[in-house]
Coordinates of C-alpha atoms (C1' of nucleotides) in Angstrom, one line a residue:
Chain H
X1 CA 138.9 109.6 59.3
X2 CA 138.2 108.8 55.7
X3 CA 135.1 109.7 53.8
X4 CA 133.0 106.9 52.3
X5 CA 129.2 105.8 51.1
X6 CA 128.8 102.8 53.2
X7 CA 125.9 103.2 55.3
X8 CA 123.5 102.0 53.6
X9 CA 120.2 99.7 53.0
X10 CA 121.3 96.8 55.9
X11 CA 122.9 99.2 57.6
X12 CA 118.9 101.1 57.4
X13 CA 117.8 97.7 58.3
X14 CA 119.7 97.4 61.6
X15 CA 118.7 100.6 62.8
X16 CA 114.9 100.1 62.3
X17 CA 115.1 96.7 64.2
X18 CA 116.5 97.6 67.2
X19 CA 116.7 101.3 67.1
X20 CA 113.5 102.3 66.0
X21 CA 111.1 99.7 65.6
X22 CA 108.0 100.8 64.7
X23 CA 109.7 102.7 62.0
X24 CA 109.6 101.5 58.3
X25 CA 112.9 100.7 56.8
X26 CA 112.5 103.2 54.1
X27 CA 111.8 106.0 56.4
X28 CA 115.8 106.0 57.1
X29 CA 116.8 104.9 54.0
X30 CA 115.9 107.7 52.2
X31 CA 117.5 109.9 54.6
X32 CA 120.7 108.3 55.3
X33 CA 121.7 107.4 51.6
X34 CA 122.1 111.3 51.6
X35 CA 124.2 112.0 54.3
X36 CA 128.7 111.3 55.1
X37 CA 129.9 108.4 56.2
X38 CA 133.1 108.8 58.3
X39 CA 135.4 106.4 59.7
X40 CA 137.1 106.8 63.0
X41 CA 139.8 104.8 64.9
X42 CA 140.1 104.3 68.5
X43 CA 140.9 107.1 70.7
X44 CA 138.8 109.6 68.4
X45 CA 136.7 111.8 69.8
X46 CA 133.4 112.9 68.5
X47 CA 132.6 115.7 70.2
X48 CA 133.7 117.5 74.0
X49 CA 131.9 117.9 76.9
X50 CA 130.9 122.0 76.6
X51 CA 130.5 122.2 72.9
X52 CA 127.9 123.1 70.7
X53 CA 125.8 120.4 69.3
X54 CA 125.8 120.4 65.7
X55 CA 124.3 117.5 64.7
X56 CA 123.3 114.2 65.5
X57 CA 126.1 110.9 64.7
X58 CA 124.0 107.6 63.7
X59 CA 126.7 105.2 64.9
X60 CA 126.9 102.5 61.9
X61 CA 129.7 100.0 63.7
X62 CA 131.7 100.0 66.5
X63 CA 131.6 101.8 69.6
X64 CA 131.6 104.6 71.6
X65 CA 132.1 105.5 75.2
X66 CA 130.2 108.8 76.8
X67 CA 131.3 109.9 79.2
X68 CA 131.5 113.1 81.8
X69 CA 134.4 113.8 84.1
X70 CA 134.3 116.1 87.1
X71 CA 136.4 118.5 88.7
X72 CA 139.0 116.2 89.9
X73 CA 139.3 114.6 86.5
X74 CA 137.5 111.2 87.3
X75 CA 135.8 110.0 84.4
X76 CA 132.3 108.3 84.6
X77 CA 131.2 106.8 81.8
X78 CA 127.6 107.6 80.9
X79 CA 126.6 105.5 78.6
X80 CA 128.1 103.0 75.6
X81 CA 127.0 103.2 72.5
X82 CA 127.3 100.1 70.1
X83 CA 125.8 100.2 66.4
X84 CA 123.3 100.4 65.6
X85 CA 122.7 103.9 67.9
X86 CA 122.4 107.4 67.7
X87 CA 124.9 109.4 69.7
X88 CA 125.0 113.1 70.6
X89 CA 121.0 113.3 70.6
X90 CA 120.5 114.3 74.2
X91 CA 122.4 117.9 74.2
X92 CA 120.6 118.0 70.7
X93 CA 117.4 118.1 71.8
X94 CA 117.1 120.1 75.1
X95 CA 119.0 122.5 73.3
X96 CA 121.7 122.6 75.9
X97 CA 125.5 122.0 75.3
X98 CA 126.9 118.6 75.4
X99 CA 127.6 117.5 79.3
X100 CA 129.3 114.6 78.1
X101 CA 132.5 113.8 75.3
X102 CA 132.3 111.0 73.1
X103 CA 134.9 108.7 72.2
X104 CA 135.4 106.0 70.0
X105 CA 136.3 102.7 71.6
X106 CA 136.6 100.5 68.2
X107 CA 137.2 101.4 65.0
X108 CA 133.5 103.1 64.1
X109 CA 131.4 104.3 61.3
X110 CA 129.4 107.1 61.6
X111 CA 126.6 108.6 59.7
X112 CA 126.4 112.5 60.6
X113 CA 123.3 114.0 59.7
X114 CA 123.7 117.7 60.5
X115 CA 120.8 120.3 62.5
X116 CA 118.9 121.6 59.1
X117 CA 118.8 118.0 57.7
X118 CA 117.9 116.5 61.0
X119 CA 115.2 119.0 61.4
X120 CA 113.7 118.5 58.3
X121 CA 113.9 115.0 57.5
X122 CA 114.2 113.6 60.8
X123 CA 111.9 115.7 63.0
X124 CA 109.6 116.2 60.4
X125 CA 108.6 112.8 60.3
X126 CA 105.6 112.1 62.9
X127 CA 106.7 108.8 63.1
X128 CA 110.1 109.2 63.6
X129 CA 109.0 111.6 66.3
X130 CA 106.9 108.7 67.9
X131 CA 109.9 106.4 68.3
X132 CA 112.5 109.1 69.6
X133 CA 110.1 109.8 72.5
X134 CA 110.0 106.1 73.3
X135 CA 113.8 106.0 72.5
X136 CA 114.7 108.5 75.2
X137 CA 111.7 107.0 77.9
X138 CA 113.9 104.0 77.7
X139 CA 117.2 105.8 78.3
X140 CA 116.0 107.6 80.9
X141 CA 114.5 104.4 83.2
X142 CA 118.3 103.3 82.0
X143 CA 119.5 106.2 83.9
X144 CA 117.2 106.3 86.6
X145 CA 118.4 102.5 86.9
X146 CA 122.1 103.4 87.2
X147 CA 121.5 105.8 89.2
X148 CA 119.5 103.6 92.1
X149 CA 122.2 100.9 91.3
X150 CA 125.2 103.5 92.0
X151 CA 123.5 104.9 95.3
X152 CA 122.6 101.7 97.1
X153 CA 125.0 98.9 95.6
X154 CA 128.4 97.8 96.6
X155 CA 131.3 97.4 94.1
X156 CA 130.5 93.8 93.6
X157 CA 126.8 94.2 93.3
X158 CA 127.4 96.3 90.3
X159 CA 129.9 94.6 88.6
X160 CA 127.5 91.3 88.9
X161 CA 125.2 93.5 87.5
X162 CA 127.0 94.6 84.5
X163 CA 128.4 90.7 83.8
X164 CA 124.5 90.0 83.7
X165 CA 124.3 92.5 81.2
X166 CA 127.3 91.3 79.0
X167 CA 125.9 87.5 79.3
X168 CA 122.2 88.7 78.3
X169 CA 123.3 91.3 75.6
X170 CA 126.0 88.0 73.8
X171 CA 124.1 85.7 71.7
X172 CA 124.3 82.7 74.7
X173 CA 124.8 79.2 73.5
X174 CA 121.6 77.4 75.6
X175 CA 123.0 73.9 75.7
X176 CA 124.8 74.6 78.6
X177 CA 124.4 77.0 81.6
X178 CA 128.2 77.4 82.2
X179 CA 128.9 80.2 79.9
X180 CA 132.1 82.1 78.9
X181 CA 132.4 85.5 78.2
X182 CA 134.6 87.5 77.0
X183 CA 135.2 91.2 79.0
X184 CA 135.5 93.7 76.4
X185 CA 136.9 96.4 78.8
X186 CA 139.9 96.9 80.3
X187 CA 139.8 97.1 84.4
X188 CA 140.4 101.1 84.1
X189 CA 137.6 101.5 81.6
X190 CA 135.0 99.0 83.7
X191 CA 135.9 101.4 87.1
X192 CA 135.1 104.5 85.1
X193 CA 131.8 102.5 84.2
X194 CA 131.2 101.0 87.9
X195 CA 132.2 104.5 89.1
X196 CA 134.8 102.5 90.8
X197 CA 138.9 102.5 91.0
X198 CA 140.6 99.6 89.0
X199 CA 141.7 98.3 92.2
X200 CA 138.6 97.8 93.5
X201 CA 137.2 95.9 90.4
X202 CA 140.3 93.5 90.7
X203 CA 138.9 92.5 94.2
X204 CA 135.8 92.5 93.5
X205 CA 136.3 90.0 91.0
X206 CA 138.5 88.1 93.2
X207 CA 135.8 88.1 96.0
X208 CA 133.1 86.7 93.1
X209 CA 135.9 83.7 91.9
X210 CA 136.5 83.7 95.9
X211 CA 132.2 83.0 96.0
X212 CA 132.2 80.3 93.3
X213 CA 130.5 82.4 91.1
X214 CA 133.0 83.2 88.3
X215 CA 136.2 81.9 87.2
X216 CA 138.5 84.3 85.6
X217 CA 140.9 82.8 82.7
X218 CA 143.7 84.3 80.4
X219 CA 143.1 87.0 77.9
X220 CA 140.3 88.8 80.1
X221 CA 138.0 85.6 79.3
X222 CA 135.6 84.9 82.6
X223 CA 133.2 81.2 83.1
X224 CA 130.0 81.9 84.6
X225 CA 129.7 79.1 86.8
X226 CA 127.1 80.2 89.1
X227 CA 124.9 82.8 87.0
X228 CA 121.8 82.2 88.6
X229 CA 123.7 83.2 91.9
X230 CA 125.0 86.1 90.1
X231 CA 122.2 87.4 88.9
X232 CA 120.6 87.2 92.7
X233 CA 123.6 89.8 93.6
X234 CA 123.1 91.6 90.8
X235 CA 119.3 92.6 91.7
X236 CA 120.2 93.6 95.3
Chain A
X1 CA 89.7 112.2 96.5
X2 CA 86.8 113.7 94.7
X3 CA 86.3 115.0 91.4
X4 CA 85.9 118.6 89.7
X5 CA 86.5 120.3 87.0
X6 CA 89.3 122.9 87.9
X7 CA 92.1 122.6 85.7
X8 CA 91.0 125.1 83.1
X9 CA 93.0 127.8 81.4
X10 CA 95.2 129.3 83.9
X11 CA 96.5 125.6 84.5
X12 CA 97.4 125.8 80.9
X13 CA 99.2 128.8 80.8
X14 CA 101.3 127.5 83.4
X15 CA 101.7 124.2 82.0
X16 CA 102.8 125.3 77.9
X17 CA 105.3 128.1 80.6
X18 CA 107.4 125.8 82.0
X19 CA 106.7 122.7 80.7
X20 CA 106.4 122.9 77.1
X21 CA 107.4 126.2 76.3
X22 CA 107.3 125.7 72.3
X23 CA 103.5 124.7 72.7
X24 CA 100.5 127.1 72.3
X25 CA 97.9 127.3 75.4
X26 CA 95.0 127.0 73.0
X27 CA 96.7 123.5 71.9
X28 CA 96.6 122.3 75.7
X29 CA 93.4 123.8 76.6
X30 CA 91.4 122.5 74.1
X31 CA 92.4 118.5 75.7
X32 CA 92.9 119.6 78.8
X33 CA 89.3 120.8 79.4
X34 CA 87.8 117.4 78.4
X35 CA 89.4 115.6 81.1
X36 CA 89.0 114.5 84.8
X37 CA 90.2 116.6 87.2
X38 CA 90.7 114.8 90.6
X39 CA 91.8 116.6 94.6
X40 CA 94.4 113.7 96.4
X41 CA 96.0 114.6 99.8
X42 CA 99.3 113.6 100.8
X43 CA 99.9 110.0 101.4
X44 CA 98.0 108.9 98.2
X45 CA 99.7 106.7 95.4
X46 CA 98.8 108.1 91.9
X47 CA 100.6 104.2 90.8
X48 CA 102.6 101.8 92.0
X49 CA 106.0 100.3 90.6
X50 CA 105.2 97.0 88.6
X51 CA 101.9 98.3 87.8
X52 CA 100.5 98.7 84.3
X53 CA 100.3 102.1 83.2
X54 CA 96.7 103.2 82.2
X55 CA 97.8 107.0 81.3
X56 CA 99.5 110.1 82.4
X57 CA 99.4 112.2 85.0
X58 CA 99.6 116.5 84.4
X59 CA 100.1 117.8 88.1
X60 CA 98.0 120.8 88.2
X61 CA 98.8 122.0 91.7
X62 CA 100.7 120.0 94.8
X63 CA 104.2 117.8 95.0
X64 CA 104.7 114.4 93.9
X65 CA 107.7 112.4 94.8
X66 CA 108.5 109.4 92.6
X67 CA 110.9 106.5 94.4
X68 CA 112.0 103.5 93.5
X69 CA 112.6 101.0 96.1
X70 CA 115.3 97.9 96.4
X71 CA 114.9 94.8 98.0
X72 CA 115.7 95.6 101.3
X73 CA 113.0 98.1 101.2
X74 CA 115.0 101.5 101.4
X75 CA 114.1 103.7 98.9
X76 CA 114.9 106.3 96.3
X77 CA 113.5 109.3 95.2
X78 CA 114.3 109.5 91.7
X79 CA 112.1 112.5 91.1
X80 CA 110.4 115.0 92.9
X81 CA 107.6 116.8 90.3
X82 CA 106.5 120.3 91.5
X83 CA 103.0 121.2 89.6
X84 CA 103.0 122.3 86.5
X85 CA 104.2 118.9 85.7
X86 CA 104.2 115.6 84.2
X87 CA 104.2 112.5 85.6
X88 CA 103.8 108.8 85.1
X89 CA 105.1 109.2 81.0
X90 CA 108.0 107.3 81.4
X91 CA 107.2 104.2 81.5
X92 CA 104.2 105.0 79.4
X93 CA 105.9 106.0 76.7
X94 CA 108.9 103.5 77.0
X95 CA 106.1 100.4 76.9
X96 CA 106.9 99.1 80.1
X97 CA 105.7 98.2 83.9
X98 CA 106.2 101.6 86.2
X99 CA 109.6 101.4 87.6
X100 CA 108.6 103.7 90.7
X101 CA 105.7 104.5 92.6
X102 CA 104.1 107.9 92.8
X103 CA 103.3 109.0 96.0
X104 CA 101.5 112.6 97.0
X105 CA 103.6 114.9 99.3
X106 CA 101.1 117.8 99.6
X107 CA 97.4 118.3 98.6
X108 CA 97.2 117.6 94.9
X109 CA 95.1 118.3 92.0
X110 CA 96.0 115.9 89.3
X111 CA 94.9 116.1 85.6
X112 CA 94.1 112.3 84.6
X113 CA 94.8 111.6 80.6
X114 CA 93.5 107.9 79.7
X115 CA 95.8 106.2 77.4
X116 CA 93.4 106.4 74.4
X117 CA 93.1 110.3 74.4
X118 CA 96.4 110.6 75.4
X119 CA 97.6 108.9 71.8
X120 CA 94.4 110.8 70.1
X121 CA 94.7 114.5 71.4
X122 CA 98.5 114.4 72.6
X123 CA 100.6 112.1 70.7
X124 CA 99.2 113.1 67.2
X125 CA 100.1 116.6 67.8
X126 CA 103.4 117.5 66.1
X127 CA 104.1 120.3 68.1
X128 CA 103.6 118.8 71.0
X129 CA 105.6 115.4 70.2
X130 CA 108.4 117.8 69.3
X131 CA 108.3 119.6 73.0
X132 CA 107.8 115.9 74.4
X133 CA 111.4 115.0 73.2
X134 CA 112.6 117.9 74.4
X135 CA 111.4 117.8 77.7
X136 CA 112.8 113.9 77.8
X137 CA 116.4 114.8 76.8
X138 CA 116.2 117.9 79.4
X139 CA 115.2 114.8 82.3
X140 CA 117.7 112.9 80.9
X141 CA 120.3 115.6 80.9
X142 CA 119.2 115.8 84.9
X143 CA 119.4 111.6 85.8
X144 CA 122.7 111.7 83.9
X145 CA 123.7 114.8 86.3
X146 CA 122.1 112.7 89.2
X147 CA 123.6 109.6 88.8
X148 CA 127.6 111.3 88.9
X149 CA 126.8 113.2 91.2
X150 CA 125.2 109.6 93.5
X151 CA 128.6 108.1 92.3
X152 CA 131.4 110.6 93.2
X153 CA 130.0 113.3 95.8
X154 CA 130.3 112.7 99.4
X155 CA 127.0 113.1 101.6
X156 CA 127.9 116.7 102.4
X157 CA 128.7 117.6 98.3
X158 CA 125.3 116.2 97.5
X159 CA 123.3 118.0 100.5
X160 CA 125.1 121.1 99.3
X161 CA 124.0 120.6 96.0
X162 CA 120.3 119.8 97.3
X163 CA 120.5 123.3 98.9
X164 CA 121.6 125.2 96.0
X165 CA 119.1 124.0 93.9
X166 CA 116.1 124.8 96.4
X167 CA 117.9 128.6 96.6
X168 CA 117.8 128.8 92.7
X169 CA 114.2 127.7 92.8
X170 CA 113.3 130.0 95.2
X171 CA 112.4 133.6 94.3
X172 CA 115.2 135.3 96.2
X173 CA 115.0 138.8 97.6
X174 CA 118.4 140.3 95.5
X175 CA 118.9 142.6 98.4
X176 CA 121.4 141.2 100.5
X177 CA 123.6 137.9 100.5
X178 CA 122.1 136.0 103.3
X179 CA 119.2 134.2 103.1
X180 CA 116.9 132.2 104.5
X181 CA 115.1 129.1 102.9
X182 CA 113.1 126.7 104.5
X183 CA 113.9 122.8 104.4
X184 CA 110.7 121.4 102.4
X185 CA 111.6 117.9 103.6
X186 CA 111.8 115.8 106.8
X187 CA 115.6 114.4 106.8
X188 CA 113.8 110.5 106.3
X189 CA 112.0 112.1 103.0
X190 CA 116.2 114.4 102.3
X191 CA 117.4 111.2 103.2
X192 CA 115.8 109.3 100.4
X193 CA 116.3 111.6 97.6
X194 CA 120.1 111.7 98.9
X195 CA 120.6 108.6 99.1
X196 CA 121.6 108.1 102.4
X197 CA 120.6 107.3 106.1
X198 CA 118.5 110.8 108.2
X199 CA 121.8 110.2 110.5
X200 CA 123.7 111.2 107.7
X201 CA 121.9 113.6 107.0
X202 CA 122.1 115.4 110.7
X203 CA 125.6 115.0 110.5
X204 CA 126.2 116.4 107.3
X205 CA 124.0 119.9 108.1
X206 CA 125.9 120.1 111.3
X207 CA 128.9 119.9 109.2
X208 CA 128.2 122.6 106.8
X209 CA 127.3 124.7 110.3
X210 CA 130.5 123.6 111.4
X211 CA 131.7 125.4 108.8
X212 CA 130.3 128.3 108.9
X213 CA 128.4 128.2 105.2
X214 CA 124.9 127.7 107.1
X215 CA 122.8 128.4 109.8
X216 CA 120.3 125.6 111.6
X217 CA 117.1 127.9 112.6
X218 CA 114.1 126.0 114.4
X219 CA 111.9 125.4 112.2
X220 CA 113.3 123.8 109.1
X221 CA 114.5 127.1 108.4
X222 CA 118.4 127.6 106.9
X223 CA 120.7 130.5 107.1
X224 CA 122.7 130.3 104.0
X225 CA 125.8 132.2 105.1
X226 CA 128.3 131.2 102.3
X227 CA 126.5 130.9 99.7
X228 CA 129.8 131.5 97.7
X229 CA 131.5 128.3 99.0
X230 CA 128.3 126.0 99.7
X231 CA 128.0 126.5 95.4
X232 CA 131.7 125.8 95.3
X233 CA 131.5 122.7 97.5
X234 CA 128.3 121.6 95.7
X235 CA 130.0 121.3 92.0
X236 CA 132.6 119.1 93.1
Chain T
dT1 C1' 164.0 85.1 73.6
dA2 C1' 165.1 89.0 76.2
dG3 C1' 163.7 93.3 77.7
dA4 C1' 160.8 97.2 78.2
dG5 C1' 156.6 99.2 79.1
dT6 C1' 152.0 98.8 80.5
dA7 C1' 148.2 96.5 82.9
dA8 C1' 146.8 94.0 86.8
dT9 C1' 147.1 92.5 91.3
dT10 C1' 148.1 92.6 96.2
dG11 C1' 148.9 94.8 100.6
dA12 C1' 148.5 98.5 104.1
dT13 C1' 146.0 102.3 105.7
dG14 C1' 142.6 106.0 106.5
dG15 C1' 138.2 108.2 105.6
dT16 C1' 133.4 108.1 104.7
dG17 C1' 129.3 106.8 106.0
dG18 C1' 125.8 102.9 107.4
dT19 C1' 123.9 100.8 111.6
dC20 C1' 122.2 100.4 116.1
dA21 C1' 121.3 102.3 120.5
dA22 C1' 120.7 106.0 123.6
dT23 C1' 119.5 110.5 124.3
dT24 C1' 117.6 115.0 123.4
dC25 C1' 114.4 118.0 121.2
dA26 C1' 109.9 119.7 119.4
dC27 C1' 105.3 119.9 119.6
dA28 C1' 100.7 118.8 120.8
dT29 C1' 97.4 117.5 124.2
dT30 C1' 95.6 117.6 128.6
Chain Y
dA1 C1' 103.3 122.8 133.7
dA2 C1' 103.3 117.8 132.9
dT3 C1' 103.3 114.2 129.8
dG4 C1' 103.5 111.6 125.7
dT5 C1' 105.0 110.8 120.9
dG6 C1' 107.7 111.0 117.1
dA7 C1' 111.5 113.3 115.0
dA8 C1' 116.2 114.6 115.3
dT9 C1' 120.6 114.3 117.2
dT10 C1' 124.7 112.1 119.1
dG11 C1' 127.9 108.4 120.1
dA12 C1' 130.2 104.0 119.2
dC13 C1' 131.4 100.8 116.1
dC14 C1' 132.4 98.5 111.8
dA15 C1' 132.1 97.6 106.7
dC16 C1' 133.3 99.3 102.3
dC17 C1' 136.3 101.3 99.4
dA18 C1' 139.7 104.9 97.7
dT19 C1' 144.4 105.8 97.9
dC20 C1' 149.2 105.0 97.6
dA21 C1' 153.0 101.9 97.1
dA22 C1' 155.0 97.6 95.8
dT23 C1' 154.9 93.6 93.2
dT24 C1' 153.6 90.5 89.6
dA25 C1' 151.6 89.4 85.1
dC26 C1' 151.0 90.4 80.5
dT27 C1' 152.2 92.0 75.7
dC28 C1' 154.7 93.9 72.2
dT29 C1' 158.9 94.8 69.9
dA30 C1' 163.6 94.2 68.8

DNA sequence: TAGAGTAATTGATGGTGGTCAATTCACATT
DNA sequence: AATGTGAATTGACCACCATCAATTACTCTA
């Protein structure tokens, strides 16, 4: 992980669109332009389930999986993170240690802005302060979400569900409603998101080619053929 | 459910207690005292899911249970708020439609904010934004916790875990090992918040009887015998 | 292009738990 | 005590899915 300076007006500009939007771009400029840069490969990990929260990582590209793991060494992952997000707030703020451990899943820059600065720049600013609370009310109807969706749904209902997310999260070419995306997770790292064995996701995405909904090619590439279909099982 | 004018000071003592310890009474006091102060009995919806919401919700005194329900009309309880608390902020704050419904499960007396004074007198407060975002990544921290635990546990692992929670949140006598709490619930109402049938349920507390780490008394009432094992079982 | 190493698939099997039906229990009312 | 009502339990059955093992498909390197 090399040090660099590279996080910053558009990179300021990306955050206030999606991240915080009713924040001025200028609000994070002048905070970031002051803070490390770091780059990590694949495979890194930014901090352990257990540890003290030091600070919170403004994840500038790439992504990262978070993820907890229980006794018998399952893995569930939690959450992913793609820029532009902020990673390691939750422990953060309730002042509790990090349940989760974060790791990078692509090649990421991340802007760490450490407790003090946080504090003061960050918390400080009523504004800021404004958007965080909607931040985390969104996460948390995302987790109450997941949470219904792991209880009551069967394998296949929830790996509709997260192709439905994949096709509405890609920028979707509208001049035809036969779509193909591209999976960007291997069949492990989907079952530790579906809370699910990779066996299980392989059938299950035989049983939605079986149902004329999908059509898996090479190179983990999948044709939505029937997405209105698969949203139906998705919602169930 | 009529009106009054009841939620004065020693509701706000209990409130800036538990709920936003960082806070000052006099800061809570001075809103609360403004507002309308209305009696529900069980079986009343404070709001439905899909509904607009107007405001929030402080639970002064009584139990709310917050569900979500799916298609085939089972439902979930996401939440289950025990006065002094908050409820009806999620969505609120998030900008969106309620997810859940809010239903009263014993005789309530619920603080009504409207939206306006809730931005005015709430939101503009610093201090209190600050404990907001606390008290969101502490729920968070909890639906995280939930939603593993939905994924991974077994019926029995999750009604164990149900149990230990209601002996931590009761004041225990410290004098001897065994103990005796009293189910708060129906199994239909245990079965919900599980996630899983009243059968199961049944089954499940015979099971832990089975083995010897409780007790079925008439009454709702539970021996815990084990209490050793029944936490050992629950963190798995 | 061959081979090795990893990922993905397929098959067989057993356990967990949901569903439906029948029965028993608890409690209130008369 | 008798009776009625709804909750709780029990039993039988089956669907879903985790597990383990075996096979096939992919990908990278030499």
């Amino acid at each position: 992980m090399k040090n660099n300076k590279d996080c910053q007006k558009h990179d300021c500009h990306a955050f206030t669109k999606t991240l915080f939007k009713d924040l001025f771009v200028d609000d994070l400029c002048g905070i970031f332009k002051h803070n490390i840069v770091n780059t990590y490969e694949r495979g890194n990990v930014l901090f352990y389930a257990g540890n003290q929260p030091l600070g919170i990582y403004f994840l500038c590209k790439g992504q990262v999986n978070i993820y907890r793991a229980d006794q018998m060494g399952r893995r569930q992952i939690v959450r992913v993170a793609k820029a532009p997000d902020m990673v390691g707030y939750r422990a953060f703020l309730s002042g509790e240690l990090y349940a989760a451990t974060a790791e990078i899943m692509s090649e990421a820059q991340v802007c760490f802005v450490d407790r003090r600065t946080f504090e003061a720049d960050f918390l400080s600013n009523p504004r800021f302060l404004r958007s965080l609370t909607s931040y985390l009310a969104r996460r948390l109807g995302e987790a109450e979400d997941k949470e219904v969706s792991m209880s009551r749904s069967t394998v296949e209902e929830r790996l509709a569900r997260y192709l439905v997310k994949i096709i509405d999260a890609a920028p979707v070419s509208k001049t035809t409603s036969v779509t193909t995306i591209k999976l960007p997770a291997s069949r492990s790292e989907l079952a530790d998101f579906l809370a699910t064995t990779p066996e299980s996701v392989s059938r299950s995405l035989n049983a939605l080619t079986g149902r004329k909904l999908i059509k898996l090619l090479k190179k983990n590439e999948i044709v939505i053929i029937d997405g209105h279909r698969l949203r139906f099982l998705a919602n169930r």
